[in-house]
XYZ file of C-alpha atoms in Angstrom:
648
model
C -7.175 -80.618 32.622
C -7.695 -82.661 29.392
C -11.005 -84.297 28.429
C -11.547 -87.234 26.106
C -12.702 -86.101 22.697
C -15.848 -88.186 23.043
C -17.197 -86.060 25.927
C -16.348 -82.537 24.665
C -19.413 -80.327 24.231
C -20.644 -76.755 24.495
C -21.761 -75.677 27.953
C -24.226 -72.800 28.364
C -25.414 -70.926 31.465
C -28.815 -69.238 31.365
C -29.939 -66.632 33.931
C -33.679 -66.407 34.137
C -34.967 -63.204 35.714
C -38.213 -63.629 37.585
C -40.382 -60.888 38.989
C -39.985 -62.131 42.520
C -36.919 -63.913 43.818
C -36.647 -65.167 47.324
C -34.840 -67.765 49.264
C -31.779 -69.405 47.673
C -32.331 -67.629 44.374
C -32.038 -64.210 46.088
C -28.755 -65.276 47.675
C -27.466 -66.328 44.270
C -28.219 -62.865 42.831
C -26.511 -61.055 45.787
C -23.318 -63.095 45.529
C -22.986 -62.458 41.800
C -23.134 -58.539 42.071
C -20.888 -57.960 45.201
C -17.064 -57.752 45.216
C -14.713 -56.635 48.046
C -12.253 -53.755 47.334
C -8.913 -54.699 45.792
C -5.874 -52.414 45.217
C -5.180 -52.446 41.498
C -2.451 -49.782 41.284
C -0.566 -47.349 43.550
C 2.611 -45.378 44.031
C 5.665 -47.384 44.986
C 5.766 -48.299 48.678
C 8.627 -45.812 49.296
C 8.968 -42.431 47.592
C 12.175 -40.447 48.063
C 12.237 -36.749 47.107
C 14.518 -33.838 47.866
C 13.378 -30.875 49.882
C 11.742 -28.321 47.555
C 10.624 -30.917 44.997
C 7.007 -31.904 44.217
C 5.523 -35.307 45.061
C 2.472 -37.216 43.798
C 0.915 -40.131 45.747
C -1.957 -42.191 44.341
C -3.919 -45.420 44.879
C -6.427 -47.189 42.595
C -8.888 -49.948 43.590
C -11.798 -51.984 42.219
C -14.851 -53.417 43.960
C -18.635 -53.687 43.886
C -20.201 -51.532 45.142
C -17.588 -48.942 44.101
C -15.376 -48.304 47.163
C -14.779 -44.884 48.675
C -11.250 -43.712 49.510
C -9.795 -41.939 52.548
C -6.239 -40.907 53.449
C -4.219 -40.737 56.657
C -0.708 -39.520 57.419
C 1.074 -41.080 60.366
C -2.317 -42.270 61.602
C -3.995 -38.864 61.382
C -6.783 -38.352 58.791
C -6.206 -36.073 55.809
C -9.518 -34.501 54.933
C -9.007 -31.360 52.882
C -6.461 -29.600 50.736
C -4.312 -27.287 52.875
C -1.530 -24.947 51.745
C 0.961 -26.805 49.562
C -0.952 -30.098 49.843
C -3.882 -31.036 47.582
C -6.060 -34.081 48.416
C -8.139 -35.040 45.366
C -9.863 -38.395 45.767
C -7.351 -41.159 45.263
C -4.457 -38.737 44.658
C -2.376 -36.380 46.821
C -0.192 -33.638 45.274
C 2.422 -31.806 47.388
C 4.567 -28.948 46.065
C 7.700 -27.379 47.577
C 8.307 -30.317 49.887
C 9.267 -29.516 53.450
C 10.819 -31.754 56.024
C 7.497 -32.153 57.839
C 5.785 -33.479 54.683
C 7.615 -36.776 55.096
C 5.814 -39.694 56.746
C 3.654 -42.766 56.147
C 0.608 -42.066 53.998
C -2.180 -44.724 53.898
C -5.001 -44.865 51.366
C -8.028 -46.943 52.486
C -10.803 -48.132 50.110
C -14.097 -49.166 51.728
C -17.385 -50.606 50.463
C -20.258 -52.521 52.086
C -18.358 -55.775 51.980
C -14.939 -54.845 53.450
C -11.994 -52.463 53.166
C -8.397 -52.606 51.944
C -5.413 -50.299 52.630
C -2.081 -49.466 50.999
C 0.857 -47.743 52.749
C 3.183 -45.313 50.959
C 6.218 -43.930 52.799
C 7.267 -40.445 51.657
C 10.857 -39.588 52.527
C 11.864 -35.936 52.126
C 15.587 -36.115 51.658
C 17.598 -33.046 52.590
C 20.493 -31.637 54.541
C 20.382 -31.552 58.293
C 18.076 -28.916 59.742
C 18.623 -27.549 63.258
C 15.422 -28.030 65.246
C 16.741 -26.945 68.663
C 19.560 -24.401 68.364
C 21.906 -23.581 71.250
C 21.051 -20.581 73.395
C 23.249 -18.015 75.121
C 24.054 -19.499 78.495
C 25.512 -18.118 81.705
C 27.051 -20.543 84.195
C 29.298 -20.233 87.225
C 32.833 -21.504 87.047
C 33.392 -25.203 87.907
C 29.761 -26.136 87.173
C 28.471 -28.330 84.306
C 26.925 -26.766 81.205
C 24.957 -28.255 78.290
C 24.548 -26.540 74.940
C 21.737 -28.011 72.813
C 21.913 -28.659 69.093
C 19.199 -31.081 67.953
C 18.967 -31.575 64.194
C 16.860 -33.650 61.809
C 17.334 -34.670 58.210
C 17.332 -37.562 55.825
C 19.437 -39.615 55.810
C 19.300 -39.576 59.591
C 22.964 -40.414 60.179
C 23.763 -36.890 61.414
C 27.252 -36.011 62.608
C 27.674 -33.033 64.945
C 30.699 -30.760 65.133
C 31.187 -27.971 67.639
C 33.526 -25.006 67.225
C 34.758 -22.497 69.738
C 36.097 -19.243 68.323
C 36.175 -20.935 64.874
C 38.334 -23.836 66.092
C 37.001 -27.396 66.439
C 36.530 -28.018 70.173
C 38.282 -31.360 69.793
C 41.432 -29.485 68.837
C 41.471 -27.246 71.928
C 44.177 -28.472 74.313
C 42.706 -30.512 77.210
C 39.199 -29.274 76.365
C 37.823 -32.711 75.587
C 39.101 -33.967 78.945
C 36.168 -32.014 80.386
C 33.786 -31.980 77.423
C 31.936 -34.373 75.127
C 29.593 -34.209 72.149
C 26.616 -36.460 72.855
C 24.759 -38.498 70.230
C 21.840 -36.054 70.228
C 24.198 -33.179 69.381
C 24.497 -31.591 72.812
C 27.874 -30.256 73.907
C 28.440 -31.042 77.587
C 31.291 -29.399 79.506
C 31.995 -30.524 83.050
C 33.919 -28.380 85.499
C 33.647 -25.351 83.197
C 36.488 -22.817 83.446
C 36.525 -19.049 82.920
C 38.694 -19.586 79.865
C 35.803 -21.526 78.298
C 33.867 -18.287 77.777
C 33.275 -17.496 74.122
C 31.154 -18.151 71.055
C 30.261 -21.756 70.297
C 28.939 -22.893 66.918
C 27.141 -26.147 66.199
C 27.381 -27.593 62.684
C 25.354 -30.797 62.035
C 25.668 -32.625 58.720
C 24.289 -35.743 57.075
C 26.442 -35.419 53.972
C 23.771 -33.676 51.889
C 23.954 -30.014 50.990
C 25.584 -27.314 53.060
C 25.694 -27.930 56.783
C 23.632 -25.388 58.779
C 25.095 -23.472 61.709
C 23.806 -22.036 64.953
C 25.826 -20.253 67.581
C 25.491 -19.218 71.205
C 27.652 -17.417 73.737
C 28.848 -19.209 76.835
C 29.353 -16.732 79.655
C 31.312 -18.173 82.583
C 31.041 -16.077 85.741
C 33.394 -16.173 88.687
C 34.292 -14.132 91.775
C 36.800 -11.315 91.296
C 40.505 -12.043 91.489
C 43.221 -9.451 92.015
C 46.103 -9.928 89.601
C 49.745 -9.737 90.783
C 50.924 -6.331 91.996
C 54.282 -4.868 93.005
C 55.049 -5.614 96.619
C 57.308 -2.597 97.254
C 56.207 0.791 95.957
C 57.948 4.177 96.164
C 55.825 7.319 96.323
C 57.249 10.800 95.496
C 56.645 13.248 98.323
C 54.490 16.228 97.356
C 53.440 14.703 94.046
C 50.577 12.515 92.751
C 50.739 8.731 92.403
C 48.494 5.704 92.770
C 48.299 2.080 93.894
C 46.822 -0.212 91.226
C 44.230 -2.908 91.859
C 44.172 -4.947 88.621
C 41.125 -7.240 88.680
C 39.877 -10.178 86.630
C 36.138 -10.547 87.238
C 32.929 -11.601 85.515
C 30.572 -9.900 86.023
C 32.524 -6.678 86.642
C 33.167 -5.586 90.192
C 30.785 -3.079 91.713
C 33.018 -1.940 94.574
C 36.513 -2.268 96.027
C 37.652 -1.685 99.587
C 41.172 -0.658 100.563
C 42.994 -1.251 103.823
C 46.097 0.359 105.266
C 47.931 -1.534 107.996
C 44.836 -3.791 108.323
C 42.545 -0.797 108.855
C 39.842 0.189 106.343
C 40.804 3.344 104.412
C 38.099 5.971 104.953
C 37.961 7.772 101.645
C 35.314 10.219 102.814
C 37.516 11.752 105.501
C 40.647 12.286 103.422
C 40.398 14.688 100.534
C 43.848 13.745 99.230
C 42.958 10.086 98.622
C 40.288 8.730 96.306
C 39.315 5.902 93.990
C 40.258 5.968 90.316
C 37.985 4.694 87.542
C 39.949 1.427 87.507
C 39.536 1.035 91.331
C 43.098 2.215 91.944
C 43.853 4.243 95.085
C 44.944 7.730 93.996
C 47.084 9.962 96.253
C 47.654 13.695 95.739
C 50.166 15.860 97.604
C 51.810 12.698 98.957
C 53.058 12.920 102.555
C 55.224 10.806 104.813
C 52.132 9.669 106.717
C 51.004 7.806 103.576
C 53.686 5.190 104.234
C 52.169 1.797 105.086
C 51.003 -1.641 103.900
C 47.960 -1.519 101.613
C 45.592 -4.164 100.219
C 42.515 -4.017 97.979
C 39.504 -6.375 98.090
C 37.027 -6.518 95.143
C 33.334 -7.517 95.112
C 30.973 -8.595 92.330
C 27.638 -10.413 92.087
C 29.403 -13.717 92.678
C 30.767 -12.558 95.986
C 33.941 -11.206 97.533
C 37.280 -11.908 95.905
C 40.522 -12.618 97.655
C 42.447 -9.563 98.795
C 45.540 -8.484 96.934
C 49.039 -9.076 98.167
C 50.387 -6.443 100.546
C 51.716 -3.368 98.790
C 54.314 -1.700 100.987
C 54.432 2.034 100.276
C 57.577 4.005 101.073
C 57.427 7.818 100.696
C 60.627 9.465 99.452
C 61.707 12.733 97.906
C 61.442 12.697 94.098
C 64.524 13.250 91.951
C 65.282 16.887 91.148
C 67.207 18.755 88.498
C 70.452 20.396 89.446
C 70.918 21.807 85.946
C 68.317 22.574 83.297
C 68.479 23.720 79.657
C 67.268 27.181 78.722
C 63.599 27.519 77.752
C 64.609 27.850 74.072
C 67.626 28.080 71.742
C 67.772 29.896 68.410
C 70.194 28.612 65.799
C 70.875 28.829 62.074
C 71.285 25.803 59.798
C 74.816 24.429 60.028
C 75.430 25.692 63.590
C 75.612 23.600 66.811
C 73.685 23.541 70.082
C 74.288 21.974 73.529
C 71.468 21.232 76.002
C 72.770 20.872 79.593
C 70.943 18.660 82.095
C 71.801 17.099 85.492
C 69.689 15.610 88.310
C 70.064 14.121 91.768
C 68.001 11.949 94.103
C 67.861 8.688 96.055
C 68.328 6.366 94.343
C 70.402 8.296 91.789
C 68.226 8.962 88.728
C 69.081 7.889 85.200
C 68.998 10.712 82.627
C 67.918 10.381 79.001
C 66.885 12.697 76.163
C 63.862 12.453 73.875
C 61.996 14.461 71.226
C 58.241 14.014 71.821
C 56.988 14.684 68.285
C 59.834 12.849 66.548
C 63.116 11.334 67.676
C 66.571 12.527 68.677
C 68.906 12.055 65.696
C 71.115 9.011 66.043
C 74.063 9.848 63.835
C 77.509 11.386 63.964
C 76.052 14.860 64.462
C 74.788 13.946 67.952
C 76.951 13.446 71.057
C 76.260 13.023 74.771
C 78.816 14.360 77.269
C 77.766 13.056 80.660
C 74.116 14.163 80.602
C 74.429 17.021 78.107
C 73.083 16.666 74.548
C 74.997 18.288 71.663
C 73.795 18.443 68.048
C 76.109 19.836 65.372
C 75.500 20.733 61.719
C 71.918 21.631 62.589
C 69.208 21.026 60.013
C 65.618 22.174 59.581
C 64.382 18.761 60.816
C 66.189 19.308 64.164
C 63.709 22.057 64.996
C 61.330 21.213 67.839
C 60.865 20.360 71.496
C 63.442 18.301 73.433
C 62.969 16.742 76.879
C 65.460 15.742 79.518
C 64.060 12.801 81.514
C 65.323 11.928 85.022
C 64.019 8.597 86.329
C 64.545 6.519 89.459
C 62.502 4.030 91.476
C 60.535 6.821 93.114
C 59.266 8.642 90.019
C 60.138 10.345 86.746
C 60.636 14.090 86.304
C 60.980 15.979 83.028
C 62.318 19.345 81.911
C 62.107 20.621 78.336
C 63.500 23.149 75.880
C 62.638 24.381 72.384
C 65.180 24.426 69.563
C 64.313 27.001 66.888
C 66.077 26.649 63.536
C 65.792 30.004 61.803
C 66.186 31.044 58.145
C 64.376 28.000 56.739
C 61.178 27.344 54.844
C 58.125 26.963 57.088
C 57.232 23.739 58.864
C 54.072 21.834 57.963
C 50.760 23.025 59.435
C 49.101 20.494 61.747
C 45.755 19.634 63.376
C 43.916 20.173 60.076
C 40.129 19.808 60.381
C 37.415 20.135 57.723
C 33.744 21.026 58.250
C 31.446 20.697 55.245
C 28.052 21.861 54.008
C 26.367 20.779 50.773
C 28.428 23.171 48.635
C 31.417 24.260 50.762
C 34.202 23.089 53.067
C 35.748 25.076 55.930
C 39.376 24.156 56.625
C 41.045 25.000 59.960
C 44.666 24.341 60.943
C 47.365 25.132 63.464
C 50.379 27.070 62.175
C 53.842 25.567 62.656
C 57.095 27.487 62.969
C 57.456 29.962 60.098
C 61.237 29.536 59.656
C 61.902 33.089 60.802
C 59.943 34.808 58.034
C 56.271 35.693 57.594
C 54.433 32.720 56.135
C 51.323 32.370 54.035
C 49.186 29.345 53.178
C 47.894 27.531 50.110
C 44.969 25.098 50.206
C 45.304 22.009 48.018
C 42.105 20.113 47.286
C 40.594 17.638 44.826
C 37.812 15.115 44.413
C 38.890 11.829 45.932
C 39.294 10.001 42.614
C 40.547 12.934 40.525
C 44.155 12.987 39.349
C 45.019 16.684 39.507
C 44.928 19.016 42.515
C 43.415 22.510 42.642
C 45.025 25.250 44.739
C 43.713 28.393 46.406
C 45.864 31.019 48.157
C 44.589 31.956 51.595
C 43.703 35.557 52.338
C 44.290 37.351 54.604
C 47.887 36.088 54.974
C 47.658 35.485 58.717
C 44.424 33.453 58.438
C 44.381 29.892 59.803
C 40.900 29.142 58.501
C 39.492 29.208 54.977
C 36.260 28.210 53.213
C 36.137 26.712 49.718
C 32.870 27.167 47.808
C 31.221 25.694 44.705
C 31.824 22.076 45.697
C 29.680 19.187 44.498
C 27.169 17.842 47.071
C 27.583 14.357 48.539
C 31.151 14.019 47.243
C 34.419 13.000 48.911
C 37.274 15.533 48.765
C 40.902 15.491 49.909
C 42.428 18.585 51.522
C 45.985 19.647 52.434
C 47.423 22.907 53.752
C 50.889 24.025 52.650
C 52.820 26.947 54.064
C 55.414 29.063 52.271
C 57.648 32.025 53.064
C 60.177 34.067 51.105
C 62.587 31.112 51.045
C 60.067 28.863 49.336
C 57.462 26.216 49.994
C 57.413 24.275 53.227
C 56.000 20.823 53.761
C 52.289 20.137 53.383
C 50.078 18.968 56.190
C 48.699 15.458 56.307
C 45.815 14.822 53.912
C 42.314 15.059 55.345
C 39.372 13.318 53.680
C 35.934 14.894 54.079
C 32.571 14.479 52.341
C 30.213 17.281 51.460
C 26.678 16.869 52.718
C 23.950 15.563 50.434
C 20.343 16.547 49.892
C 18.705 16.943 53.304
C 15.076 17.437 52.303
C 15.147 21.233 52.427
C 14.163 23.345 49.414
C 16.208 26.595 49.458
C 14.619 29.566 47.721
C 17.886 31.531 47.421
C 21.254 30.364 46.039
C 24.302 30.045 48.340
C 26.864 32.839 48.702
C 30.660 32.816 48.799
C 32.970 34.549 51.288
C 32.434 37.876 49.472
C 28.651 37.597 49.783
C 28.223 36.877 46.068
C 25.640 34.309 45.054
C 26.590 31.334 42.893
C 25.012 28.228 41.423
C 26.800 25.004 42.445
C 27.715 22.378 39.850
C 25.298 19.433 39.606
C 26.781 16.153 38.406
C 23.886 13.882 39.336
C 20.397 14.835 40.539
C 19.680 14.658 44.262
C 16.198 14.955 45.678
C 13.139 15.784 43.561
C 13.699 17.016 40.012
C 12.272 20.314 38.755
C 9.378 20.124 36.332
C 10.120 19.985 32.590
C 9.970 23.266 30.600
C 7.006 23.385 28.191
C 5.939 24.784 24.823
C 9.440 25.351 23.429
C 9.421 27.292 20.129
C 12.144 28.629 17.807
C 11.674 31.631 15.489
C 14.130 32.643 12.737
C 14.334 36.374 12.049
C 15.381 37.969 8.774
C 18.723 39.063 10.257
C 19.668 35.412 10.835
C 19.094 35.384 14.599
C 17.054 32.694 16.266
C 14.902 33.332 19.318
C 14.105 30.245 21.389
C 11.384 30.642 24.010
C 9.546 28.329 26.389
C 7.117 28.290 29.280
C 8.191 27.401 32.812
C 6.911 24.069 34.160
C 3.272 24.229 35.185
C 3.999 21.885 38.124
C 7.392 21.742 39.849
C 8.081 20.346 43.314
C 11.191 22.494 43.759
C 12.107 26.121 43.034
C 13.733 26.727 39.624
C 16.861 28.894 39.604
C 18.058 28.797 36.004
C 17.796 27.103 32.586
C 20.245 25.649 30.113
C 19.521 25.829 26.380
C 21.194 23.205 24.234
C 21.189 22.659 20.473
C 22.554 20.359 17.761
C 22.410 19.795 14.029
C 19.796 17.332 12.905
C 21.375 13.865 12.869
C 24.178 14.729 15.297
C 24.366 12.830 18.587
C 26.232 15.594 20.409
C 24.428 18.478 22.073
C 26.075 21.890 22.438
C 25.185 24.147 25.375
C 24.917 27.890 25.092
C 27.336 29.779 27.304
C 26.067 30.951 30.638
C 23.010 30.180 32.711
C 19.631 31.657 31.826
C 18.374 32.847 35.182
C 14.751 32.242 36.056
C 12.233 33.840 35.378
C 13.754 34.640 31.932
C 12.308 32.112 29.479
C 13.917 33.005 26.141
C 17.354 33.103 24.511
C 18.678 34.562 21.233
C 21.300 32.758 19.137
C 23.418 33.976 16.229
C 25.927 32.453 13.870
C 24.326 29.104 13.096
C 25.131 27.745 9.639
C 22.743 28.392 6.756
C 21.038 25.515 5.075
C 21.153 23.294 8.179
C 18.362 22.042 10.387
C 18.859 22.598 14.132
C 17.152 21.124 17.196
C 16.738 22.889 20.538
C 15.941 21.686 24.079
C 15.651 23.410 27.455
C 16.535 21.945 30.895
C 15.460 23.516 34.210
C 17.758 23.505 37.279
C 17.224 23.684 41.021
C 20.158 23.759 43.474
C 20.312 19.935 43.725
C 18.846 18.525 40.520
C 17.908 19.199 36.930
C 14.751 18.397 34.985
C 14.227 16.008 32.138
C 14.842 17.772 28.801
C 11.925 19.554 27.200
C 10.332 18.665 23.864
C 12.523 19.372 20.841
C 12.017 22.482 18.710
C 13.391 22.120 15.175
C 14.154 24.864 12.645
C 15.662 25.120 9.143
C 17.976 28.102 8.525
C 17.360 29.319 4.987
C 20.084 31.181 3.064
C 17.649 33.953 2.159
C 17.176 34.714 5.827
C 20.922 35.199 6.176
C 21.019 37.953 3.560
C 17.906 39.732 4.831
C 15.439 38.887 2.063
C 12.761 37.780 4.474
C 11.679 35.087 6.925
C 11.619 31.644 5.414
C 11.776 28.883 8.054
C 10.120 25.783 9.316
C 9.301 25.431 13.019
C 7.826 22.358 14.625
C 8.055 20.458 17.900
C 8.811 16.813 18.486
C 7.632 15.231 21.759
C 10.735 13.792 23.404
C 10.652 14.420 27.151
C 13.221 11.788 28.227
C 16.082 12.738 25.887
C 19.257 13.178 27.887
């Protein structure tokens, strides 16, 4: 607004304070010093953070009298700092944001005049999180089933996928004709079938991060059902046979009843007939009276299943051999052999030959004349058992013979087993044919990852068991057994892998012994169990004849018995330690050395050994070998110790 220049002037307002103010003057004073709360600053109305981040919410306000502030979240008051959340006046700090930290936060400022509020929406953005996972569910066939999978996340546009046996359910043929995935994530299957049993996985996603998964097993139960069986069955008189009752059931059947000619079979009154583990009906010493029409009926917790089709049993004589091969045949390499075989029966049986542990050669050396088997130009590999098989609709009968090929190297041992301790392995085997000469055995063994094999000859010669000693504890070894005779080496057995036992907590006070009763100290490659204490007070003394005597004290505190020591030495400045030959058996605590070079300074250390572990090295003793000492003039040496307990 503009004023004419002629009326412009200074305007002043004077406030006169009187001792007593009442009436309109008092009202004037009250209105001047009171101001309702007003928001002057705050966080943005919407804060978006990722799960795991930190968030800070604040509000600022003015007013007279000074307003007080309070906070609510989703309508509930926030009074104190709790856990990851700190409420400090007009500010809230939250660390490691969780999904449940999201919501609407309201700061309210209040004074004696009025109040004012400000809303701040905190959105914790993150991948979908499964709130209600599916649970293992059992349902009867043809009923409806619902598998839950409720998830939350931000953004809230969650898509649900279900998988059965790692395949999307929508890709299973005709599955979605009976099933649907509802908007809340539930998988609903109507008219559920037994083939629907399996593992189901729910995978919700909102496009952020990795989709979580939860799985559950759907178990569809149904009454038992007998699978198709043969309608006409021949039983061999005088022999053993059975009638099957193949069943599909869930849960498993708990009993099966059998009928013969519509009458219940009383298993308790007939010792020749009984139930097999698979609910089959087993007959022994079959007789003509066993002829008849049989059915089986299964039961489970869902009720009685339908009976099987009729199985008509006809009892007949089994096929029989009219000609058999001899029990065994002995031949030399290059010769021929003929195995005769003939059989009869109703119906007429079919005859074939087989070699149980291998196969009948199929080359020009083999011929079949009627039912006889002839092998010419015999080889070592032809050695073994042969079977003539006669089969018809009633049953199968077998007769066998053994072909022995003599004057060959031995055949491979078999059924090799290995039993281990911490330091040894006992190998057992079955001997194969010796080729016609006495055979002996050689054990081949090695650490699993080693390149070369070690061999040990077995004594006595006829032994089929042998123990190898001085093995490393808790280590994998490979073993083979090879046989040989005067014609040479035979084939080796299959390899057997076995692991020696490790430290078992025991503390032996005597060393192990070998097959001769001699004690030995096993090799230690890495400590197992508690270590022995460290040897102490190591000293080295140089004598005028040039010898050096190194001595030490045994450990004052050792958790395990000490069996021996190793003394090692090196020239000063060298990184490589040399070990004296042999083990220094406890309780000896000294060792004498000769032949070290004059004019050099040497260092010495001692290591203590138990059966499973070794100690940390002792302190270092250091000595200078003077030339005068070498020629016998007198003792001139320096001896001192350096503390170095962890040197390896």
